[in-house]
Amino acid sequence: MARSASKPKPISLALQGGGAHGAFTWGVLERLSECETLDIQAITATSAGAMNAAAYLSGLQTGGPAGAREALETFWQTVSRKGSVMDAMGASSAAGDFMASNPFTTWTPHNFATAMTSFLSPYDLNPFNLNPLKEAVQSTIDFDAVRQSSVQLFIAATNVETGRVRIFKDEEITMDAVLASACLPQTFKAVKIDGTPYWDGGFLGNPSLFPLFYSEAPKDIVLVTLNPIERKGTPRSAGEIQDRLNEITFNASLLGELRSIAFVQKLLNDGLLNKAVRSHYRNLNIHAIRGGEVLSGLRLESKYDTSWRFLNELREKGRGHAEKWLEECHDSIGKTSSLDIHEAFLGN
């Protein structure tokens, strides 16, 4: 691929959440940070994507691209050391005992925990609100540096009381905002910010794209997805059904926003908007590094696998697919979308 020595091309990133699968995004960010012909100027992110973004910007502000890569690795090393959420809550040993006495089931520790949370909440199971993710975020990310970064950051969380998405930005970017964005209500107590409870942002924005529309963010948006859109076949086991329900739920908001983008783009391209209305919209170039397709063979419980070997495997997959995207789509940046939204995400 020919690379010019001209000014780096500005891009926006949109990072999905997905638990430990976020290590794929780690690899993507690592590879993109090495590309001197791209300039990441804005990031919208949710859950694990928000943690990746905060770690990246923390290191970028204090040590440039090399510092960003170091901060990401330190964050994921810490996540691995802290172990899985279930291990921290003691669920794995209980699940092991249950499975040993139940040869007729195909239960996993994750499925056991899911069943437990169907009638017991984290207020019952985790009264002290133990959260190894909080320790990892707190010990590795400098939020003063994140707020000082020139890169715009938007983090989505779900307002429990209103059922609406809340976008944190600028001085609102704190450790609590990141933890709220990653707060699965079956696992953790709601994160309160100024007295308002918040849950995982993935319910309403995974990630939220609209903050990029109403800011000075670059019009080239690179989606980094972790959840497969399509999955052939009918799920039959309880675990498979739950897996697919989670994928559908956490993709719904993104698909809705992509439909809106596709509709507005068609109106703009067909000249169906008058000048006054058209001035409020702009053509966007959509690109995607589709981790969901790469990770589709992994079961839901792998999102809780924080072993260093597994995280590094995902990191290498992320690096590899970012490299492939650079080779195939880099020249489209600033000119046109490198994928058809309808074909890639909205087909029947």
mmCIF file of C-alpha atoms in Angstrom:
data_model
loop_
_atom_site.group_PDB
_atom_site.id
_atom_site.type_symbol
_atom_site.label_atom_id
_atom_site.label_comp_id
_atom_site.label_asym_id
_atom_site.label_seq_id
_atom_site.Cartn_x
_atom_site.Cartn_y
_atom_site.Cartn_z
ATOM 1 C CA MET A 1 0.000 0.000 0.000
ATOM 2 C CA ALA A 2 1.374 3.375 -0.979
ATOM 3 C CA ARG A 3 1.632 5.825 1.921
ATOM 4 C CA SER A 4 2.136 9.525 1.308
ATOM 5 C CA ALA A 5 4.315 11.762 3.447
ATOM 6 C CA SER A 6 1.496 14.303 3.725
ATOM 7 C CA LYS A 7 -0.292 15.347 6.901
ATOM 8 C CA PRO A 8 -1.760 12.369 8.842
ATOM 9 C CA LYS A 9 -5.396 11.626 8.081
ATOM 10 C CA PRO A 10 -7.813 12.454 10.931
ATOM 11 C CA ILE A 11 -10.128 9.666 12.096
ATOM 12 C CA SER A 12 -12.658 8.963 14.831
ATOM 13 C CA LEU A 13 -12.842 5.602 16.594
ATOM 14 C CA ALA A 14 -15.976 3.872 17.895
ATOM 15 C CA LEU A 15 -15.136 1.074 20.336
ATOM 16 C CA GLN A 16 -17.624 -1.612 21.380
ATOM 17 C CA GLY A 17 -17.705 -3.303 24.746
ATOM 18 C CA GLY A 18 -17.342 -7.029 25.254
ATOM 19 C CA GLY A 19 -15.635 -7.976 28.509
ATOM 20 C CA ALA A 20 -12.312 -9.764 28.093
ATOM 21 C CA HIS A 21 -12.879 -9.701 24.323
ATOM 22 C CA GLY A 22 -11.850 -6.069 24.643
ATOM 23 C CA ALA A 23 -8.277 -7.365 24.418
ATOM 24 C CA PHE A 24 -8.945 -7.595 20.670
ATOM 25 C CA THR A 25 -9.434 -3.812 20.700
ATOM 26 C CA TRP A 26 -6.212 -3.482 22.667
ATOM 27 C CA GLY A 27 -4.410 -5.046 19.721
ATOM 28 C CA VAL A 28 -6.233 -2.780 17.260
ATOM 29 C CA LEU A 29 -5.301 0.363 19.180
ATOM 30 C CA GLU A 30 -1.735 -0.827 19.524
ATOM 31 C CA ARG A 31 -1.377 -1.281 15.762
ATOM 32 C CA LEU A 32 -3.161 1.960 14.847
ATOM 33 C CA SER A 33 -0.926 3.886 17.258
ATOM 34 C CA GLU A 34 2.057 2.719 15.204
ATOM 35 C CA CYS A 35 0.582 4.137 11.993
ATOM 36 C CA GLU A 36 2.081 7.584 11.445
ATOM 37 C CA THR A 37 -0.332 8.365 8.599
ATOM 38 C CA LEU A 38 -3.429 8.343 10.836
ATOM 39 C CA ASP A 39 -4.397 10.872 13.492
ATOM 40 C CA ILE A 40 -6.949 9.653 16.057
ATOM 41 C CA GLN A 41 -8.796 12.811 17.103
ATOM 42 C CA ALA A 42 -11.966 11.460 18.719
ATOM 43 C CA ILE A 43 -13.113 8.247 20.421
ATOM 44 C CA THR A 44 -16.589 7.159 21.442
ATOM 45 C CA ALA A 45 -16.569 4.038 23.579
ATOM 46 C CA THR A 46 -18.540 1.770 25.875
ATOM 47 C CA SER A 47 -17.669 -0.704 28.629
ATOM 48 C CA ALA A 48 -14.398 -2.511 27.769
ATOM 49 C CA GLY A 49 -14.043 -0.049 24.894
ATOM 50 C CA ALA A 50 -14.181 2.820 27.407
ATOM 51 C CA MET A 51 -11.464 1.204 29.507
ATOM 52 C CA ASN A 52 -9.281 0.725 26.454
ATOM 53 C CA ALA A 53 -9.848 4.333 25.399
ATOM 54 C CA ALA A 54 -9.050 5.732 28.840
ATOM 55 C CA ALA A 55 -5.872 3.657 29.166
ATOM 56 C CA TYR A 56 -4.796 4.639 25.654
ATOM 57 C CA LEU A 57 -5.329 8.374 26.239
ATOM 58 C CA SER A 58 -3.720 8.253 29.678
ATOM 59 C CA GLY A 59 -0.528 6.851 28.191
ATOM 60 C CA LEU A 60 -0.707 9.012 25.064
ATOM 61 C CA GLN A 61 -0.849 12.215 27.086
ATOM 62 C CA THR A 62 2.147 11.338 29.246
ATOM 63 C CA GLY A 63 4.304 9.371 26.805
ATOM 64 C CA GLY A 64 3.060 9.737 23.238
ATOM 65 C CA PRO A 65 2.154 6.685 21.111
ATOM 66 C CA ALA A 66 4.754 4.507 22.844
ATOM 67 C CA GLY A 67 3.305 5.559 26.194
ATOM 68 C CA ALA A 68 -0.188 4.686 24.960
ATOM 69 C CA ARG A 69 0.914 1.182 24.026
ATOM 70 C CA GLU A 70 2.657 0.744 27.377
ATOM 71 C CA ALA A 71 -0.410 1.942 29.289
ATOM 72 C CA LEU A 72 -2.675 -0.479 27.435
ATOM 73 C CA GLU A 73 -0.393 -3.418 28.179
ATOM 74 C CA THR A 74 -0.130 -2.423 31.844
ATOM 75 C CA PHE A 75 -3.906 -2.178 32.121
ATOM 76 C CA TRP A 76 -4.521 -5.628 30.618
ATOM 77 C CA GLN A 77 -1.723 -7.173 32.672
ATOM 78 C CA THR A 78 -3.439 -5.824 35.777
ATOM 79 C CA VAL A 79 -6.826 -7.142 34.641
ATOM 80 C CA SER A 80 -5.261 -10.557 34.165
ATOM 81 C CA ARG A 81 -3.615 -10.501 37.597
ATOM 82 C CA LYS A 82 -6.837 -9.513 39.299
ATOM 83 C CA GLY A 83 -8.498 -12.531 37.738
ATOM 84 C CA SER A 84 -12.048 -13.022 36.481
ATOM 85 C CA VAL A 85 -15.011 -11.306 38.035
ATOM 86 C CA MET A 86 -16.507 -14.639 39.037
ATOM 87 C CA ASP A 87 -13.336 -15.803 40.722
ATOM 88 C CA ALA A 88 -13.324 -12.612 42.757
ATOM 89 C CA MET A 89 -16.915 -13.309 43.790
ATOM 90 C CA GLY A 90 -16.263 -16.972 44.583
ATOM 91 C CA ALA A 91 -18.680 -18.253 41.967
ATOM 92 C CA SER A 92 -16.321 -20.624 40.193
ATOM 93 C CA SER A 93 -15.846 -23.052 43.080
ATOM 94 C CA ALA A 94 -19.586 -23.173 43.704
ATOM 95 C CA ALA A 95 -20.200 -23.854 40.050
ATOM 96 C CA GLY A 96 -17.598 -26.602 40.073
ATOM 97 C CA ASP A 97 -19.342 -28.353 42.965
ATOM 98 C CA PHE A 98 -22.692 -28.013 41.208
ATOM 99 C CA MET A 99 -21.420 -29.416 37.912
ATOM 100 C CA ALA A 100 -19.661 -32.328 39.603
ATOM 101 C CA SER A 101 -22.964 -33.462 41.096
ATOM 102 C CA ASN A 102 -24.965 -32.799 37.912
ATOM 103 C CA PRO A 103 -23.785 -35.039 35.044
ATOM 104 C CA PHE A 104 -26.931 -34.311 33.031
ATOM 105 C CA THR A 105 -26.112 -30.655 32.383
ATOM 106 C CA THR A 106 -23.623 -28.807 30.239
ATOM 107 C CA TRP A 107 -23.223 -26.039 32.783
ATOM 108 C CA THR A 108 -20.168 -23.829 32.877
ATOM 109 C CA PRO A 109 -19.137 -21.508 35.709
ATOM 110 C CA HIS A 110 -20.564 -18.607 33.719
ATOM 111 C CA ASN A 111 -23.893 -20.368 33.146
ATOM 112 C CA PHE A 112 -24.080 -21.198 36.828
ATOM 113 C CA ALA A 113 -23.475 -17.561 37.742
ATOM 114 C CA THR A 114 -26.102 -16.501 35.208
ATOM 115 C CA ALA A 115 -28.629 -18.867 36.776
ATOM 116 C CA MET A 116 -27.794 -17.579 40.257
ATOM 117 C CA THR A 117 -28.339 -13.980 39.187
ATOM 118 C CA SER A 118 -31.774 -14.848 37.812
ATOM 119 C CA PHE A 119 -33.038 -14.906 41.415
ATOM 120 C CA LEU A 120 -30.210 -13.267 43.377
ATOM 121 C CA SER A 121 -28.854 -9.803 42.595
ATOM 122 C CA PRO A 122 -25.346 -8.419 43.217
ATOM 123 C CA TYR A 123 -26.869 -6.729 46.273
ATOM 124 C CA ASP A 124 -27.355 -10.285 47.621
ATOM 125 C CA LEU A 125 -24.341 -12.063 46.137
ATOM 126 C CA ASN A 126 -21.804 -9.233 46.424
ATOM 127 C CA PRO A 127 -22.863 -7.108 49.417
ATOM 128 C CA PHE A 128 -19.423 -5.474 49.722
ATOM 129 C CA ASN A 129 -19.490 -4.548 45.999
ATOM 130 C CA LEU A 130 -16.134 -6.141 45.276
ATOM 131 C CA ASN A 131 -14.981 -5.093 41.808
ATOM 132 C CA PRO A 132 -11.562 -6.167 40.510
ATOM 133 C CA LEU A 133 -12.100 -3.970 37.450
ATOM 134 C CA LYS A 134 -12.208 -0.916 39.697
ATOM 135 C CA GLU A 135 -8.834 -1.846 41.151
ATOM 136 C CA ALA A 136 -7.365 -2.318 37.677
ATOM 137 C CA VAL A 137 -8.727 0.994 36.387
ATOM 138 C CA GLN A 138 -7.763 2.911 39.518
ATOM 139 C CA SER A 139 -4.199 1.608 39.635
ATOM 140 C CA THR A 140 -3.301 1.997 35.947
ATOM 141 C CA ILE A 141 -5.190 4.963 34.433
ATOM 142 C CA ASP A 142 -4.341 8.624 35.090
ATOM 143 C CA PHE A 143 -7.662 10.400 34.632
ATOM 144 C CA ASP A 144 -6.111 13.845 34.930
ATOM 145 C CA ALA A 145 -4.044 12.937 31.862
ATOM 146 C CA VAL A 146 -7.145 11.602 30.085
ATOM 147 C CA ARG A 147 -9.015 14.869 30.668
ATOM 148 C CA GLN A 148 -6.017 16.890 29.457
ATOM 149 C CA SER A 149 -5.759 14.953 26.200
ATOM 150 C CA SER A 150 -6.550 16.814 22.982
ATOM 151 C CA VAL A 151 -8.391 13.693 21.767
ATOM 152 C CA GLN A 152 -12.138 14.017 22.318
ATOM 153 C CA LEU A 153 -13.535 11.148 24.386
ATOM 154 C CA PHE A 154 -17.195 10.193 24.759
ATOM 155 C CA ILE A 155 -18.236 7.421 27.163
ATOM 156 C CA ALA A 156 -21.749 5.942 27.222
ATOM 157 C CA ALA A 157 -23.618 4.670 30.283
ATOM 158 C CA THR A 158 -27.278 3.826 30.905
ATOM 159 C CA ASN A 159 -29.241 5.998 33.322
ATOM 160 C CA VAL A 160 -31.131 3.418 35.382
ATOM 161 C CA GLU A 161 -33.917 5.817 36.381
ATOM 162 C CA THR A 162 -34.679 7.411 32.997
ATOM 163 C CA GLY A 163 -33.726 4.506 30.748
ATOM 164 C CA ARG A 164 -31.746 6.928 28.575
ATOM 165 C CA VAL A 165 -28.139 6.967 27.477
ATOM 166 C CA ARG A 166 -25.788 9.374 29.262
ATOM 167 C CA ILE A 167 -22.678 10.543 27.428
ATOM 168 C CA PHE A 168 -19.767 11.566 29.636
ATOM 169 C CA LYS A 169 -17.205 13.919 28.089
ATOM 170 C CA ASP A 170 -14.548 16.511 28.942
ATOM 171 C CA GLU A 171 -14.342 17.077 32.706
ATOM 172 C CA GLU A 172 -16.992 14.404 33.277
ATOM 173 C CA ILE A 173 -14.513 11.662 32.344
ATOM 174 C CA THR A 174 -13.689 10.017 35.657
ATOM 175 C CA MET A 175 -13.037 6.554 36.999
ATOM 176 C CA ASP A 176 -16.702 6.317 38.015
ATOM 177 C CA ALA A 177 -17.832 7.219 34.484
ATOM 178 C CA VAL A 178 -15.731 4.375 33.059
ATOM 179 C CA LEU A 179 -16.957 1.920 35.694
ATOM 180 C CA ALA A 180 -20.563 2.982 35.072
ATOM 181 C CA SER A 181 -20.092 2.279 31.367
ATOM 182 C CA ALA A 182 -18.981 -1.264 32.258
ATOM 183 C CA CYS A 183 -21.497 -1.967 35.031
ATOM 184 C CA LEU A 184 -23.361 -5.181 34.199
ATOM 185 C CA PRO A 185 -26.358 -5.073 36.580
ATOM 186 C CA GLN A 186 -26.350 -8.844 37.107
ATOM 187 C CA THR A 187 -22.779 -8.644 38.420
ATOM 188 C CA PHE A 188 -22.237 -5.245 40.028
ATOM 189 C CA LYS A 189 -24.261 -2.741 41.993
ATOM 190 C CA ALA A 190 -25.206 0.335 39.979
ATOM 191 C CA VAL A 191 -22.520 3.025 39.918
ATOM 192 C CA LYS A 192 -23.851 6.275 41.366
ATOM 193 C CA ILE A 193 -22.625 9.575 39.965
ATOM 194 C CA ASP A 194 -24.023 12.709 41.595
ATOM 195 C CA GLY A 195 -26.708 10.525 43.145
ATOM 196 C CA THR A 196 -27.847 8.994 39.846
ATOM 197 C CA PRO A 197 -27.439 5.214 39.303
ATOM 198 C CA TYR A 198 -25.904 3.977 36.049
ATOM 199 C CA TRP A 199 -25.567 0.594 34.336
ATOM 200 C CA ASP A 200 -23.555 -0.646 31.372
ATOM 201 C CA GLY A 201 -23.702 1.686 28.384
ATOM 202 C CA GLY A 202 -24.048 -1.234 25.991
ATOM 203 C CA PHE A 203 -27.810 -1.401 26.561
ATOM 204 C CA LEU A 204 -28.313 1.939 24.781
ATOM 205 C CA GLY A 205 -25.065 2.716 22.994
ATOM 206 C CA ASN A 206 -22.498 0.081 22.068
ATOM 207 C CA PRO A 207 -20.929 2.382 21.162
ATOM 208 C CA SER A 208 -22.944 5.590 20.797
ATOM 209 C CA LEU A 209 -22.141 7.194 17.451
ATOM 210 C CA PHE A 210 -24.237 10.346 17.739
ATOM 211 C CA PRO A 211 -21.674 12.285 19.850
ATOM 212 C CA LEU A 212 -19.419 12.231 16.790
ATOM 213 C CA PHE A 213 -22.145 13.856 14.673
ATOM 214 C CA TYR A 214 -22.530 16.911 16.884
ATOM 215 C CA SER A 215 -18.875 17.650 17.556
ATOM 216 C CA GLU A 216 -15.888 18.637 15.473
ATOM 217 C CA ALA A 217 -14.864 14.986 15.278
ATOM 218 C CA PRO A 218 -13.387 13.706 11.989
ATOM 219 C CA LYS A 219 -16.005 12.458 9.541
ATOM 220 C CA ASP A 220 -14.153 9.169 9.000
ATOM 221 C CA ILE A 221 -15.442 6.793 11.686
ATOM 222 C CA VAL A 222 -13.690 3.477 12.275
ATOM 223 C CA LEU A 223 -15.914 1.007 14.134
ATOM 224 C CA VAL A 224 -14.167 -1.654 16.176
ATOM 225 C CA THR A 225 -16.828 -4.277 16.878
ATOM 226 C CA LEU A 226 -16.657 -7.240 19.241
ATOM 227 C CA ASN A 227 -20.124 -8.766 18.928
ATOM 228 C CA PRO A 228 -21.090 -10.713 15.797
ATOM 229 C CA ILE A 229 -24.121 -9.319 14.000
ATOM 230 C CA GLU A 230 -25.116 -12.552 12.261
ATOM 231 C CA ARG A 231 -24.963 -16.111 13.568
ATOM 232 C CA LYS A 232 -26.339 -18.975 11.479
ATOM 233 C CA GLY A 233 -28.544 -21.632 13.038
ATOM 234 C CA THR A 234 -31.046 -21.757 15.886
ATOM 235 C CA PRO A 235 -29.653 -21.773 19.448
ATOM 236 C CA ARG A 236 -31.012 -24.744 21.398
ATOM 237 C CA SER A 237 -29.259 -25.054 24.746
ATOM 238 C CA ALA A 238 -29.894 -22.543 27.524
ATOM 239 C CA GLY A 239 -26.338 -21.275 27.218
ATOM 240 C CA GLU A 240 -26.548 -20.842 23.448
ATOM 241 C CA ILE A 241 -29.856 -19.004 23.737
ATOM 242 C CA GLN A 242 -28.418 -16.664 26.359
ATOM 243 C CA ASP A 243 -25.335 -16.077 24.206
ATOM 244 C CA ARG A 244 -27.415 -15.055 21.212
ATOM 245 C CA LEU A 245 -29.765 -12.880 23.265
ATOM 246 C CA ASN A 246 -26.774 -10.994 24.618
ATOM 247 C CA GLU A 247 -25.361 -10.465 21.138
ATOM 248 C CA ILE A 248 -28.681 -9.167 19.817
ATOM 249 C CA THR A 249 -29.246 -6.914 22.832
ATOM 250 C CA PHE A 250 -25.794 -5.357 22.757
ATOM 251 C CA ASN A 251 -25.879 -4.763 19.000
ATOM 252 C CA ALA A 252 -29.362 -3.263 18.834
ATOM 253 C CA SER A 253 -28.458 0.357 19.554
ATOM 254 C CA LEU A 254 -25.528 0.337 17.116
ATOM 255 C CA LEU A 255 -27.687 -1.074 14.325
ATOM 256 C CA GLY A 256 -30.302 1.579 15.012
ATOM 257 C CA GLU A 257 -27.749 4.359 14.679
ATOM 258 C CA LEU A 258 -26.294 2.839 11.527
ATOM 259 C CA ARG A 259 -29.767 2.750 9.988
ATOM 260 C CA SER A 260 -30.134 6.445 10.745
ATOM 261 C CA ILE A 261 -26.756 7.195 9.180
ATOM 262 C CA ALA A 262 -27.627 5.200 6.068
ATOM 263 C CA PHE A 263 -30.972 7.020 5.736
ATOM 264 C CA VAL A 264 -29.442 10.498 6.077
ATOM 265 C CA GLN A 265 -26.600 9.615 3.713
ATOM 266 C CA LYS A 266 -29.131 8.545 1.093
ATOM 267 C CA LEU A 267 -31.055 11.805 1.471
ATOM 268 C CA LEU A 268 -27.838 13.799 1.110
ATOM 269 C CA ASN A 269 -26.586 11.810 -1.872
ATOM 270 C CA ASP A 270 -29.939 11.987 -3.652
ATOM 271 C CA GLY A 271 -30.231 15.745 -3.074
ATOM 272 C CA LEU A 272 -33.516 15.347 -1.188
ATOM 273 C CA LEU A 273 -32.677 17.843 1.560
ATOM 274 C CA ASN A 274 -32.986 21.583 1.063
ATOM 275 C CA LYS A 275 -29.986 23.783 1.733
ATOM 276 C CA ALA A 276 -31.126 24.895 5.174
ATOM 277 C CA VAL A 277 -31.646 21.329 6.382
ATOM 278 C CA ARG A 278 -28.571 19.995 4.606
ATOM 279 C CA SER A 279 -26.349 22.419 6.514
ATOM 280 C CA HIS A 280 -27.099 20.506 9.723
ATOM 281 C CA TYR A 281 -25.802 17.198 8.332
ATOM 282 C CA ARG A 282 -22.598 15.980 6.766
ATOM 283 C CA ASN A 283 -21.498 12.969 4.812
ATOM 284 C CA LEU A 284 -19.726 10.427 6.978
ATOM 285 C CA ASN A 285 -17.251 7.810 5.849
ATOM 286 C CA ILE A 286 -17.818 4.554 7.715
ATOM 287 C CA HIS A 287 -15.113 1.935 8.137
ATOM 288 C CA ALA A 288 -14.962 -1.140 10.357
ATOM 289 C CA ILE A 289 -12.520 -3.553 11.922
ATOM 290 C CA ARG A 290 -15.001 -6.325 12.631
ATOM 291 C CA GLY A 291 -13.809 -8.279 15.624
ATOM 292 C CA GLY A 292 -17.254 -9.788 16.060
ATOM 293 C CA GLU A 293 -16.713 -11.955 13.005
ATOM 294 C CA VAL A 294 -13.326 -13.072 14.331
ATOM 295 C CA LEU A 295 -14.616 -13.832 17.821
ATOM 296 C CA SER A 296 -17.896 -15.477 16.815
ATOM 297 C CA GLY A 297 -16.550 -18.946 17.596
ATOM 298 C CA LEU A 298 -16.025 -18.050 21.249
ATOM 299 C CA ARG A 299 -18.728 -18.695 23.817
ATOM 300 C CA LEU A 300 -20.111 -16.002 26.082
ATOM 301 C CA GLU A 301 -18.177 -17.231 29.113
ATOM 302 C CA SER A 302 -14.902 -16.447 27.321
ATOM 303 C CA LYS A 303 -15.705 -12.781 27.962
ATOM 304 C CA TYR A 304 -14.778 -13.603 31.570
ATOM 305 C CA ASP A 305 -11.504 -15.349 30.689
ATOM 306 C CA THR A 306 -8.730 -13.064 31.895
ATOM 307 C CA SER A 307 -5.865 -15.525 31.533
ATOM 308 C CA TRP A 308 -2.812 -13.800 30.089
ATOM 309 C CA ARG A 309 -2.512 -16.388 27.339
ATOM 310 C CA PHE A 310 -6.076 -15.775 26.150
ATOM 311 C CA LEU A 311 -5.793 -11.995 26.349
ATOM 312 C CA ASN A 312 -2.612 -12.065 24.288
ATOM 313 C CA GLU A 313 -4.233 -14.292 21.681
ATOM 314 C CA LEU A 314 -6.986 -11.700 21.288
ATOM 315 C CA ARG A 315 -4.428 -8.904 21.209
ATOM 316 C CA GLU A 316 -2.599 -10.584 18.329
ATOM 317 C CA LYS A 317 -5.881 -11.115 16.482
ATOM 318 C CA GLY A 318 -6.640 -7.421 16.925
ATOM 319 C CA ARG A 319 -3.226 -6.406 15.632
ATOM 320 C CA GLY A 320 -3.564 -8.720 12.658
ATOM 321 C CA HIS A 321 -6.988 -7.459 11.654
ATOM 322 C CA ALA A 322 -5.953 -3.845 12.118
ATOM 323 C CA GLU A 323 -2.998 -4.502 9.813
ATOM 324 C CA LYS A 324 -5.302 -6.079 7.244
ATOM 325 C CA TRP A 325 -7.655 -3.109 7.466
ATOM 326 C CA LEU A 326 -4.777 -0.682 6.967
ATOM 327 C CA GLU A 327 -3.656 -2.547 3.877
ATOM 328 C CA GLU A 328 -7.131 -2.701 2.362
ATOM 329 C CA CYS A 329 -8.828 0.489 3.513
ATOM 330 C CA HIS A 330 -6.230 3.122 4.419
ATOM 331 C CA ASP A 331 -6.475 4.848 1.048
ATOM 332 C CA SER A 332 -10.244 5.300 1.492
ATOM 333 C CA ILE A 333 -9.784 7.512 4.557
ATOM 334 C CA GLY A 334 -10.820 11.074 3.780
ATOM 335 C CA LYS A 335 -12.412 10.026 0.485
ATOM 336 C CA THR A 336 -15.196 7.486 0.911
ATOM 337 C CA SER A 337 -16.563 4.717 3.119
ATOM 338 C CA SER A 338 -14.645 1.467 2.864
ATOM 339 C CA LEU A 339 -17.739 -0.648 3.506
ATOM 340 C CA ASP A 340 -21.391 -0.606 2.604
ATOM 341 C CA ILE A 341 -23.414 -0.172 5.799
ATOM 342 C CA HIS A 342 -26.400 -2.053 4.381
ATOM 343 C CA GLU A 343 -24.345 -4.996 3.198
ATOM 344 C CA ALA A 344 -22.157 -5.217 6.282
ATOM 345 C CA PHE A 345 -24.658 -4.541 9.065
ATOM 346 C CA LEU A 346 -28.217 -4.025 7.891
ATOM 347 C CA GLY A 347 -28.874 -6.837 5.425
ATOM 348 C CA ASN A 348 -31.915 -9.049 6.021
#
